[in-house]
Short mmCIF file of C-alpha atoms and ligand atoms in Angstrom, two decimals:
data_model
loop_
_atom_site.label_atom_id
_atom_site.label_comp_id
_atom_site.label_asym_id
_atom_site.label_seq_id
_atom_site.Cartn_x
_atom_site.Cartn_y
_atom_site.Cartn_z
CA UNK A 1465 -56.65 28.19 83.94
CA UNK A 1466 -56.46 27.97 80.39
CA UNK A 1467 -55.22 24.35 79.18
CA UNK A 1468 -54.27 24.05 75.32
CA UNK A 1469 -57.81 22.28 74.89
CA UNK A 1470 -59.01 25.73 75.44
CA UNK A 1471 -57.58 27.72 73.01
CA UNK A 1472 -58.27 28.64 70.04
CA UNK A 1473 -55.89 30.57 67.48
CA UNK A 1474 -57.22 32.90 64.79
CA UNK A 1475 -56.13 34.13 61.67
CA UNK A 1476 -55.38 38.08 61.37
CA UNK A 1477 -58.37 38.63 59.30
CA UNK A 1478 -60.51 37.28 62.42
CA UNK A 1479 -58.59 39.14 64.77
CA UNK A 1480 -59.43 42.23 62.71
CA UNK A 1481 -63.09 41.70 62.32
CA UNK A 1482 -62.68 42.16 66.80
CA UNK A 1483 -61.16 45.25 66.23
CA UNK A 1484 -63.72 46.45 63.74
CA UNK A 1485 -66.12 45.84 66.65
CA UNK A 1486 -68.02 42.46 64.97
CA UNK A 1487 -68.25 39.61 67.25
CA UNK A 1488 -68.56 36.67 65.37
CA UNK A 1489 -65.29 35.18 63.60
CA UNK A 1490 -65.60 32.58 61.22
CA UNK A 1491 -64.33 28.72 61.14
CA UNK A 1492 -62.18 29.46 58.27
CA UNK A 1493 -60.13 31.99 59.93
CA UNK A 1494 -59.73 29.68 63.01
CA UNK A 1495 -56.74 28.59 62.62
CA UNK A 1496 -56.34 25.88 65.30
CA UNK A 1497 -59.57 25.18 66.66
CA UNK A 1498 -60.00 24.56 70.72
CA UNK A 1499 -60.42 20.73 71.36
CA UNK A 1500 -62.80 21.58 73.70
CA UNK A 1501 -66.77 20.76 74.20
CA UNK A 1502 -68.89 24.11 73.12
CA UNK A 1503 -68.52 26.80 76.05
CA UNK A 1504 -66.35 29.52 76.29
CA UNK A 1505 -62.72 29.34 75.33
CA UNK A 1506 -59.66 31.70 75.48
CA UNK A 1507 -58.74 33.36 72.25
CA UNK A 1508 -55.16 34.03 70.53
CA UNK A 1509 -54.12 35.74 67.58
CA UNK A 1510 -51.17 33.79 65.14
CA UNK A 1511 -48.06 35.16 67.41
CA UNK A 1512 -50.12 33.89 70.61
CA UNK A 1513 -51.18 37.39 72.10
CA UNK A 1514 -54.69 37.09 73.72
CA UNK A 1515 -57.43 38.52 72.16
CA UNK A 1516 -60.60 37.72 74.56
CA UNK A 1517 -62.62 35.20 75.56
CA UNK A 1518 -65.41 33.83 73.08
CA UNK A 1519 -68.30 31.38 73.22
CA UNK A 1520 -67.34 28.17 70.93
CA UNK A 1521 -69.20 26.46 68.92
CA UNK A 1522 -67.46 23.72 67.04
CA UNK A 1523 -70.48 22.93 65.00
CA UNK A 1524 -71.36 26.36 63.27
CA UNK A 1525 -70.23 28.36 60.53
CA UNK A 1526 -69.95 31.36 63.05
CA UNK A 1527 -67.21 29.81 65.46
CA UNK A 1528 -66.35 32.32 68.02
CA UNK A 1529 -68.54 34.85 69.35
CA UNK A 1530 -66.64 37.30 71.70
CA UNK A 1531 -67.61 37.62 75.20
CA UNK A 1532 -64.75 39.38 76.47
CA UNK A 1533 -61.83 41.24 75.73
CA UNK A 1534 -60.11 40.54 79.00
CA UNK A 1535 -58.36 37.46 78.70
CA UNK A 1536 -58.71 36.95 82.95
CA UNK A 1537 -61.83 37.85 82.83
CA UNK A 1538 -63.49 35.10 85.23
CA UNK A 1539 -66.87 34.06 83.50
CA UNK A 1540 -68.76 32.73 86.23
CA UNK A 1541 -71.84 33.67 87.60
CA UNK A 1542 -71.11 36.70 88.52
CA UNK A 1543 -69.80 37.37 85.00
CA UNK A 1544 -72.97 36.81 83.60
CA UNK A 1545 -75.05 38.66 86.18
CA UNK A 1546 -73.44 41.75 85.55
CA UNK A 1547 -73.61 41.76 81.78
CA UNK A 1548 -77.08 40.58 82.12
CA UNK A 1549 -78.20 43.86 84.78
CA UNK A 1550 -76.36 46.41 82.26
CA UNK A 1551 -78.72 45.13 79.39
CA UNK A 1552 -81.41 45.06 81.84
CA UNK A 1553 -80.81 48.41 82.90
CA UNK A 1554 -80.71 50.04 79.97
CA UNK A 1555 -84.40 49.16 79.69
CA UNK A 1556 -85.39 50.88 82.87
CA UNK A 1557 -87.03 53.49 80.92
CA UNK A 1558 -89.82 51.08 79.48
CA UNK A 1559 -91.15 49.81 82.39
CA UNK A 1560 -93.56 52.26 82.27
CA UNK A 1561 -94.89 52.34 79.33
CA UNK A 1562 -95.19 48.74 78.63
CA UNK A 1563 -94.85 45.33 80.20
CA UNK A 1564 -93.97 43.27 77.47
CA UNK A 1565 -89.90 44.38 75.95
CA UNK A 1566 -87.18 42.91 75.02
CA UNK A 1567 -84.54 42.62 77.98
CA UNK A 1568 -81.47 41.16 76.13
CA UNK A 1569 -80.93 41.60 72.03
CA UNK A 1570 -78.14 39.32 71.60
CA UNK A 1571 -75.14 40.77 69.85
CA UNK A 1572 -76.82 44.42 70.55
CA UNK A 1573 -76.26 44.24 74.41
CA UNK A 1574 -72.81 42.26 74.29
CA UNK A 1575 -74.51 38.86 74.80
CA UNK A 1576 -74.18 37.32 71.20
CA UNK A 1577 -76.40 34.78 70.07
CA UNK A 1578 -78.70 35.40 73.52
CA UNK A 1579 -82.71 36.73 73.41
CA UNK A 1580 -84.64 37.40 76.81
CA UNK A 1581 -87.91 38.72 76.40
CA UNK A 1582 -89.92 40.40 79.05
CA UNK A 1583 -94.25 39.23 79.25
CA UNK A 1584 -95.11 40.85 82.59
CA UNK A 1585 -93.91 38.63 85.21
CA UNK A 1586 -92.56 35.95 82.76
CA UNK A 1587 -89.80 35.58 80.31
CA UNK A 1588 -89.43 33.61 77.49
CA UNK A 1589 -85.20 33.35 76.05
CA UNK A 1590 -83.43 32.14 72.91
CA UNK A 1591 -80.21 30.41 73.57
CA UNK A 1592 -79.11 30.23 69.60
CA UNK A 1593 -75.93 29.01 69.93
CA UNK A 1594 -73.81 26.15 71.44
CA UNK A 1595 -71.45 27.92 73.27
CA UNK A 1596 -74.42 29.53 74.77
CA UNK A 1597 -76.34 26.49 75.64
CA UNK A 1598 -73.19 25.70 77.75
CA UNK A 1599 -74.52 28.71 79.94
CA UNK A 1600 -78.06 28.18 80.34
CA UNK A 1601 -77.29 27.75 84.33
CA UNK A 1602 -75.63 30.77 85.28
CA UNK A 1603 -78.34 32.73 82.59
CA UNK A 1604 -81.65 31.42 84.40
CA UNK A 1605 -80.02 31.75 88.12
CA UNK A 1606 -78.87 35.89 86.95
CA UNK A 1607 -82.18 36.18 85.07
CA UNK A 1608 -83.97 34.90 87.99
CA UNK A 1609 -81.84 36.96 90.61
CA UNK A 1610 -82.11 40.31 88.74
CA UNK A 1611 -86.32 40.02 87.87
CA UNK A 1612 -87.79 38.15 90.56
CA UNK A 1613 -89.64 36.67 86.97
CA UNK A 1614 -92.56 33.73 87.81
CA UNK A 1615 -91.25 31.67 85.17
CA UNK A 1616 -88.83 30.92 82.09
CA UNK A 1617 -89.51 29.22 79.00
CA UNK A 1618 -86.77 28.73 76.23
CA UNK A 1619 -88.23 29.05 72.70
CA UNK A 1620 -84.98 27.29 71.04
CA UNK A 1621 -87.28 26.13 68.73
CA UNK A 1622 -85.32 28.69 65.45
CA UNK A 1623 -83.98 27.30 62.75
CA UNK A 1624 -80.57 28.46 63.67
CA UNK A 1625 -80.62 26.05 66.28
CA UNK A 1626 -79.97 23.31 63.67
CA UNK A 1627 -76.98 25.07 61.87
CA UNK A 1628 -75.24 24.92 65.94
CA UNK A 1629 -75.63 21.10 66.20
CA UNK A 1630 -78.70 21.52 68.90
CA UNK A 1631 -81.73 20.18 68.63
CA UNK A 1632 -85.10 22.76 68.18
CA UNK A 1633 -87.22 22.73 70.88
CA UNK A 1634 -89.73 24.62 73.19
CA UNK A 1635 -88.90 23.60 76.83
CA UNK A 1636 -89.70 25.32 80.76
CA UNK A 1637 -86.75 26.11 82.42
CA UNK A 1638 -88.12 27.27 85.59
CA UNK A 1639 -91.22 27.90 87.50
CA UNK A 1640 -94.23 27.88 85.31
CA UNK A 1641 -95.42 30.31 82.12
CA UNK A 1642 -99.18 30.24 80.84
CA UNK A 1643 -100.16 29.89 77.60
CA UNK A 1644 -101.41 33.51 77.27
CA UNK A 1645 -99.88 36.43 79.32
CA UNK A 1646 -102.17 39.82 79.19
CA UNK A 1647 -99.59 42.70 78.21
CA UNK A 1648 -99.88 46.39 78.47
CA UNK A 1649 -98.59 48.66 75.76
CA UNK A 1650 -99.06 52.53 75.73
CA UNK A 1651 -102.80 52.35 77.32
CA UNK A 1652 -103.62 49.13 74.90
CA UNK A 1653 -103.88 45.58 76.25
CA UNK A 1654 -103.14 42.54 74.12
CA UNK A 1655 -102.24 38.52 75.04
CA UNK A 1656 -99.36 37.43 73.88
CA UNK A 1657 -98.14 33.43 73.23
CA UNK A 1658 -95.84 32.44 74.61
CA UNK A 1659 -95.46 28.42 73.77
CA UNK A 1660 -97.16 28.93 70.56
CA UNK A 1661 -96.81 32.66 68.74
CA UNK A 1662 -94.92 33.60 66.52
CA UNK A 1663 -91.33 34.17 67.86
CA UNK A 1664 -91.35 34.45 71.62
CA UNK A 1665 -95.17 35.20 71.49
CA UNK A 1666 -95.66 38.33 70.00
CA UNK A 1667 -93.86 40.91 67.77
CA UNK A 1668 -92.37 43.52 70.43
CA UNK A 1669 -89.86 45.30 67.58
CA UNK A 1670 -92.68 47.27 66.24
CA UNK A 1671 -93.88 48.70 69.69
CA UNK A 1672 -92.50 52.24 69.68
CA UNK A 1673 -93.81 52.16 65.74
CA UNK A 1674 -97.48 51.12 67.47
CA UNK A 1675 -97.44 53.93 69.83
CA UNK A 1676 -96.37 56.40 66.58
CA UNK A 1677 -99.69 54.90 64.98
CA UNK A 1678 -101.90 55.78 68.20
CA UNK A 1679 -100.85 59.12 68.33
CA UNK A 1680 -101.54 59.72 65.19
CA UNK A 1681 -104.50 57.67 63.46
CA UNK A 1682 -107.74 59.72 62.74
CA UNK A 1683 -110.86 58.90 60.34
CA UNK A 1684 -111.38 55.33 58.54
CA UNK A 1685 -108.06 52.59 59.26
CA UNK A 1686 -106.99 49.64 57.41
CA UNK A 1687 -104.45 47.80 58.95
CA UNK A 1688 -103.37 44.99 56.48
CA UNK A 1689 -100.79 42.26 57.73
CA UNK A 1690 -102.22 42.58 60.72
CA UNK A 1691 -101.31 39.30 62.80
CA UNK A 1692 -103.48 39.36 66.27
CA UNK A 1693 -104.08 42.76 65.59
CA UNK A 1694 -101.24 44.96 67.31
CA UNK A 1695 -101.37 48.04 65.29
CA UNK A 1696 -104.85 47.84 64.77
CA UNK A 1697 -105.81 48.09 68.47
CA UNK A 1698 -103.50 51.31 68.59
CA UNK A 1699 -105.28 52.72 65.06
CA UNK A 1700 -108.37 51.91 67.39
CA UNK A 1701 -107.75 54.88 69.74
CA UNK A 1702 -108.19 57.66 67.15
CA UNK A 1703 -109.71 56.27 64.06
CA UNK A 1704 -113.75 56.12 63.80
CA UNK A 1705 -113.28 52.51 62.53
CA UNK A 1706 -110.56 49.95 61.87
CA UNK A 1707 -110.03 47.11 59.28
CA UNK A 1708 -107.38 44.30 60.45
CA UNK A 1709 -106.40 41.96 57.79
CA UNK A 1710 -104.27 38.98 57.17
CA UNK A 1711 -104.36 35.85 55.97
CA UNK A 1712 -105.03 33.83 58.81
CA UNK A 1713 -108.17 33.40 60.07
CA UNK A 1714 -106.29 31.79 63.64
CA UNK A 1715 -104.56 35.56 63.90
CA UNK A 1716 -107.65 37.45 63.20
CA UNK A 1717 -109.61 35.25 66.02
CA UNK A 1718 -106.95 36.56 68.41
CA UNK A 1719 -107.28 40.35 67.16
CA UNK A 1720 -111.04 40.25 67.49
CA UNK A 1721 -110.36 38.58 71.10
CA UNK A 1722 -107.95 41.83 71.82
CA UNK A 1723 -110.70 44.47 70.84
CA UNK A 1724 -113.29 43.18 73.05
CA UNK A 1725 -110.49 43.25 75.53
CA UNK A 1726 -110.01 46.76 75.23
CA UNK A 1727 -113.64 47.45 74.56
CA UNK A 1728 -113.07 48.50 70.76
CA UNK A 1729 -116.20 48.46 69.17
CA UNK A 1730 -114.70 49.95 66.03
CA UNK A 1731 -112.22 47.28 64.89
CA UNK A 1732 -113.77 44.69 62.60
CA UNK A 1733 -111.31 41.77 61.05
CA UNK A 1734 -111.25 40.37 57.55
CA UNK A 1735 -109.96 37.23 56.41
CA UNK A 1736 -107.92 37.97 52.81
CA UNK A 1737 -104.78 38.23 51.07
CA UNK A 1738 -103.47 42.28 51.52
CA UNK A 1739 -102.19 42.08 47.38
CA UNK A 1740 -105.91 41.07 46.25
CA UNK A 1741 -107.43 43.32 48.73
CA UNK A 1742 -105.16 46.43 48.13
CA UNK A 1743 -105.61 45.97 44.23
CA UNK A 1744 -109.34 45.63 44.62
CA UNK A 1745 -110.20 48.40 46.79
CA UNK A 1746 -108.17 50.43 44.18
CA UNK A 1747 -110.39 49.50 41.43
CA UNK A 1748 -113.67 50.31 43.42
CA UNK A 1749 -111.88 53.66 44.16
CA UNK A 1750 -111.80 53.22 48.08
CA UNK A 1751 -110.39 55.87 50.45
CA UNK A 1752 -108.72 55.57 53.83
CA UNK A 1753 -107.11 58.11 56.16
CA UNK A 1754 -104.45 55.73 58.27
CA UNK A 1755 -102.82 52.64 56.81
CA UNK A 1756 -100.79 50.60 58.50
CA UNK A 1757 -98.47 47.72 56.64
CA UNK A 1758 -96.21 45.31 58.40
CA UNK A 1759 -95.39 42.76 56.15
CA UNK A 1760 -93.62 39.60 56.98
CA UNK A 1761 -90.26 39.35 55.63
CA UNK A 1762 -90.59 38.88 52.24
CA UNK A 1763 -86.73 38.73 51.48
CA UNK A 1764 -85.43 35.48 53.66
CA UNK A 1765 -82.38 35.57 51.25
CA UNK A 1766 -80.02 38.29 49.70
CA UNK A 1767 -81.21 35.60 46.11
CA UNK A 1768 -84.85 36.72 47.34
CA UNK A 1769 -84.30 40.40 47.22
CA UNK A 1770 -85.45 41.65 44.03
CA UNK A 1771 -88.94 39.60 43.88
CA UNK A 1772 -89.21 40.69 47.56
CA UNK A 1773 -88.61 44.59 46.22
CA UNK A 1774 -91.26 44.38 43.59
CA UNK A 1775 -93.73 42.93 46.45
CA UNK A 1776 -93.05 45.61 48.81
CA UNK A 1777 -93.37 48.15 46.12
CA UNK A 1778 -96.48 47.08 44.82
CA UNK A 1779 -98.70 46.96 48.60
CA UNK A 1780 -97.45 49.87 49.03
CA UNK A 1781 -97.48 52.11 45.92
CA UNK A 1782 -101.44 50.91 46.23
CA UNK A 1783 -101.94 51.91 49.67
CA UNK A 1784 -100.19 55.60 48.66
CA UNK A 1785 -103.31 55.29 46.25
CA UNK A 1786 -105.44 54.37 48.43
CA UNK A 1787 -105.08 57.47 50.32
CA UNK A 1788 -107.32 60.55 51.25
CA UNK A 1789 -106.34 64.13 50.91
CA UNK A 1790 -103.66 64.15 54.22
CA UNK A 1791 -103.96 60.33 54.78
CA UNK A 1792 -101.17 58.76 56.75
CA UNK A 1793 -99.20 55.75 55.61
CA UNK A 1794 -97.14 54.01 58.40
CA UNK A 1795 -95.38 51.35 56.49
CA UNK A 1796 -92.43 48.94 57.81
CA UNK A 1797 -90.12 46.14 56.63
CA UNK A 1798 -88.51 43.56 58.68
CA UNK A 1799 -86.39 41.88 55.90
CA UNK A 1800 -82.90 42.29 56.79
CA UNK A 1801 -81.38 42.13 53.63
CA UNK A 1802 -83.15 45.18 52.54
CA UNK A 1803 -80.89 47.81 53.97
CA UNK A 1804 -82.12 51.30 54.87
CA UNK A 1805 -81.06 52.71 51.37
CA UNK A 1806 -82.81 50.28 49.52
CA UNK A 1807 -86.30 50.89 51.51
CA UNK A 1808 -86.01 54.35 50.79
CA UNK A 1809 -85.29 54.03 47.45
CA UNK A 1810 -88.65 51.34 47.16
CA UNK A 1811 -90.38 53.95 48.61
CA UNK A 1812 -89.55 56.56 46.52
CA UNK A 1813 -90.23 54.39 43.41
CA UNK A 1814 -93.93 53.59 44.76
CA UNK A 1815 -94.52 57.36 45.34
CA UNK A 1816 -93.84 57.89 41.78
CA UNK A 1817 -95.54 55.55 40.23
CA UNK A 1818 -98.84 56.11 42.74
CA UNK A 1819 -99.49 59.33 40.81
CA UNK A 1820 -99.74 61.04 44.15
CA UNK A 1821 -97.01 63.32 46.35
CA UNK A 1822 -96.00 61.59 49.40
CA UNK A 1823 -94.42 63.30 52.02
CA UNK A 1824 -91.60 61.96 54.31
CA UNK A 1825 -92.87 62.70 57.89
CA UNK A 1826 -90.71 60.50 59.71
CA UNK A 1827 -87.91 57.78 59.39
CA UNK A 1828 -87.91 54.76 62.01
CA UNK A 1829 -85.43 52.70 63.09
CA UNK A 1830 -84.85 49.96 66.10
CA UNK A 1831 -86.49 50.40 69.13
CA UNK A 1832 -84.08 51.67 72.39
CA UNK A 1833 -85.01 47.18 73.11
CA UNK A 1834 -83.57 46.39 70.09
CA UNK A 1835 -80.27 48.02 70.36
CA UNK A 1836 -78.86 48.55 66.78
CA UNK A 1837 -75.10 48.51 66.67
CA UNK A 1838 -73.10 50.24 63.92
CA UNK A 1839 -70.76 47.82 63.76
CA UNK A 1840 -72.84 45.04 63.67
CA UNK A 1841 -75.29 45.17 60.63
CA UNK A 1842 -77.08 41.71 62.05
CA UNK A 1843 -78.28 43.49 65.00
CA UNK A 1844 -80.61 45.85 62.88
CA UNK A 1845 -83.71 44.95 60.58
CA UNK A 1846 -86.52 47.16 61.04
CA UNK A 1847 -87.13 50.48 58.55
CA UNK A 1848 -90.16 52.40 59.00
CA UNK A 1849 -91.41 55.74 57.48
CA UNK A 1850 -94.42 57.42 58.40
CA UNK A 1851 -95.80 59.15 55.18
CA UNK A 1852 -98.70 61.79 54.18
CA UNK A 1853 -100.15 62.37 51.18
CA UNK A 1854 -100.13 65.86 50.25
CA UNK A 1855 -103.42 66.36 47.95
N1 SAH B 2210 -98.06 43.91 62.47
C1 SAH B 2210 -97.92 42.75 63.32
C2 SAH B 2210 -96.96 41.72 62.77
C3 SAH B 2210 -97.25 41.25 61.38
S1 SAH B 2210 -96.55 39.70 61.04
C4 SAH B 2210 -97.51 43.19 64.73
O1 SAH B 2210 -97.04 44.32 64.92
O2 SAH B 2210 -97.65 42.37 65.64
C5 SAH B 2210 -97.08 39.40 59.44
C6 SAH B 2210 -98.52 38.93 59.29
O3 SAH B 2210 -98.81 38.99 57.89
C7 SAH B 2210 -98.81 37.51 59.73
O4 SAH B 2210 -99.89 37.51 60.64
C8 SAH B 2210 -99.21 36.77 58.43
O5 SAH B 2210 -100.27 35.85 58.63
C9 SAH B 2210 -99.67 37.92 57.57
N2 SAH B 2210 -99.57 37.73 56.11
C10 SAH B 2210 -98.57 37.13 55.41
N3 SAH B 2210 -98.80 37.25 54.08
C11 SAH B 2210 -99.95 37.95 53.94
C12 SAH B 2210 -100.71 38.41 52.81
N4 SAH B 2210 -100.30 38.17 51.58
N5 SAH B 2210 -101.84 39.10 53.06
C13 SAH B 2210 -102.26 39.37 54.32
N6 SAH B 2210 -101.58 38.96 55.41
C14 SAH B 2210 -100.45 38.26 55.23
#
């Protein structure tokens, strides 16, 4: 079953990083690479015992990403059906609370370098890698099979793409999918993008962290990267009245379109950039009870990590200034380089320098969509802490 062609031999130090329970082994500890076209491939250690089975991709840094341990394992259809209904399944749960999740997290639900994403009845996948893109067939017929979905559309158009030898683009691969899809989310309605937002249309990691921000939001809101508004529509339940702000004037035109959606008459939008606007509304002495900040990644790079530290420091040692007696701070960062340590310890620098005392009311991780694995540090990137000021 296996011809020569199909093999690929790895050094001990990849064979280890299997056993350490990472996925990915890298081209310089492939020691005789598989002569094969990028699919999956069989995978030996230096004496020729089997390891697995692995997705190849001849083009990429990241040359193997296991699939299997079982060397037999048949990966047909069937193969990828099943993998595909366990990752599924484990997302049972969510259906009724939202309809717009995350069905597959790549290297999180044993499907490296794979993102499905549920919007009602359509989904929208990633294939980032060339030994996945080998598999699109078997993906859409499972995916299809197991949700019964109205449509598929592949947003390969990531950067990653490029580093795997494929080209970036933004293509149907079955049915049909609208431009905007009306999602549900804890009792708030929003449309998401599919074609056209940013990554498969919306951003459904902060979700749970939205529903946090319902529960608790109360008296007058800012919410300050606010894209088309996701956090502010929950602030919107509880608050009196809501501020969303960003930088984009295109976003804000979609979170305006989402309040009147949900009939919120108490969410207004402003056009500016959150560093100006946090330092001025310091200087005029302003007071809110619920902020909300959910920056973009501001550290791309490990090189970008300490300009990105004094950025997240400063937005948010102002908006712990910013706050009323008991005010609540929600405040997040997507930046994967910044670990969970560091965060903390950015946060804890802000509260001193704010002049105020800041309680820790609650630490936030990955949503149960966004399965975090321990042993795989690339499957994690969202910190949040929920935070009151204490006088
Ligand atoms: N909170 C959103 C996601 C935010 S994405 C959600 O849950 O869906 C980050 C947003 O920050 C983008 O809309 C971007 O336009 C905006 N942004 C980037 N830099 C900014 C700045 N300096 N001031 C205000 N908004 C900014």
């Amino acid at each position: 079953m296996h011809t020569p062609a199909s093999i690929a031999v790895v050094s001990a130090r990849g064979a280890q990083r299997w056993d350490a329970g990472h996925p990915w082994i890298f081209r310089s500890d492939v020691i005789q690479r598989p002569a094969a076209e990028p699919g999956t491939v069989q995978v030996r250690d230096p004496r020729g015992r089997p390891l697995g089975q692995a997705l190849w991709s001849p083009a990429s840094e990241i040359s193997l990403r296991l699939l299997d341990r079982d060397p037999g394992a048949e990966l047909d259809g069937e193969w990828w059906h099943s993998r595909l209904a366990a990752a599924i399944g484990r997302r049972a749960s969510l259906a009724g609370q939202a309809s717009a999740y995350r069905l597959v997290h790549g290297e999180g639900d044993g499907l490296p370098s794979l993102v499905v994403d549920r919007y009602d009845r359509w989904l929208v996948v990633q294939l980032m890698s060339a030994g996945l893109e080998a598999a699109r067939a078997p993906i859409v017929d499972a995916l299809r099979a197991l949700t019964g979905c109205e449509g598929i559309l592949a947003r390969n158009d990531a950067a990653v793409r490029t580093r795997e030898g494929l080209p970036r683009e933004t293509a149907l691969l079955h049915g049909a999918v609208p431009q905007e899809v009306e999602v549900e989310e804890h009792g708030v309605r929003y449309l998401a993008a599919p074609w056209t937002g940013q990554k498969t249309g919306a951003f459904l990691d902060q979700r749970e962290n939205r529903a946090l921000v319902g529960r608790v939001a109360r008296g007058r809101a800012l919410d300050c990267f606010s894209y088309h508004g996701s956090f502010a529509l929950h602030l919107a339940r509880g608050a009196d009245d809501v501020l969303a702000l960003d930088v984009s004037a295109h976003a804000l035109e979609r979170a305006h379109a989402n309040a009147a959606r949900n009939g919120y008459a108490n969410l207004r939008t402003r056009e500016a950039n959150a560093f100006d606007f946090l330092r001025e509304e310091e200087r005029a002495g302003a007071r809110y009870d619920t902020i909300v900040l959910d920056p973009p990644a501001f550290a791309k790079t490990r090189a970008a990590l300490p300009g990105a530290l004094r950025g997240y420091k400063d937005v948010n040692l102002r908006a712990m200034r910013l706050l009323g007696p008991g005010g609540l701070l929600f405040t997040a960062s997507c930046s994967y380089h910044l670990t969970k340590p560091l965060f903390l310890e950015m946060l804890e620098a802000a509260a001193a320098d704010s002049g105020r005392r800041v309680a820790l009311r609650e630490l936030r991780g990955q949503p149960l969509d966004h399965p975090e694995l321990l042993t795989v540090p690339e499957t994690g990137y969202i910190k949040g802490a929920l935070l009151e000021a204490m006088d």
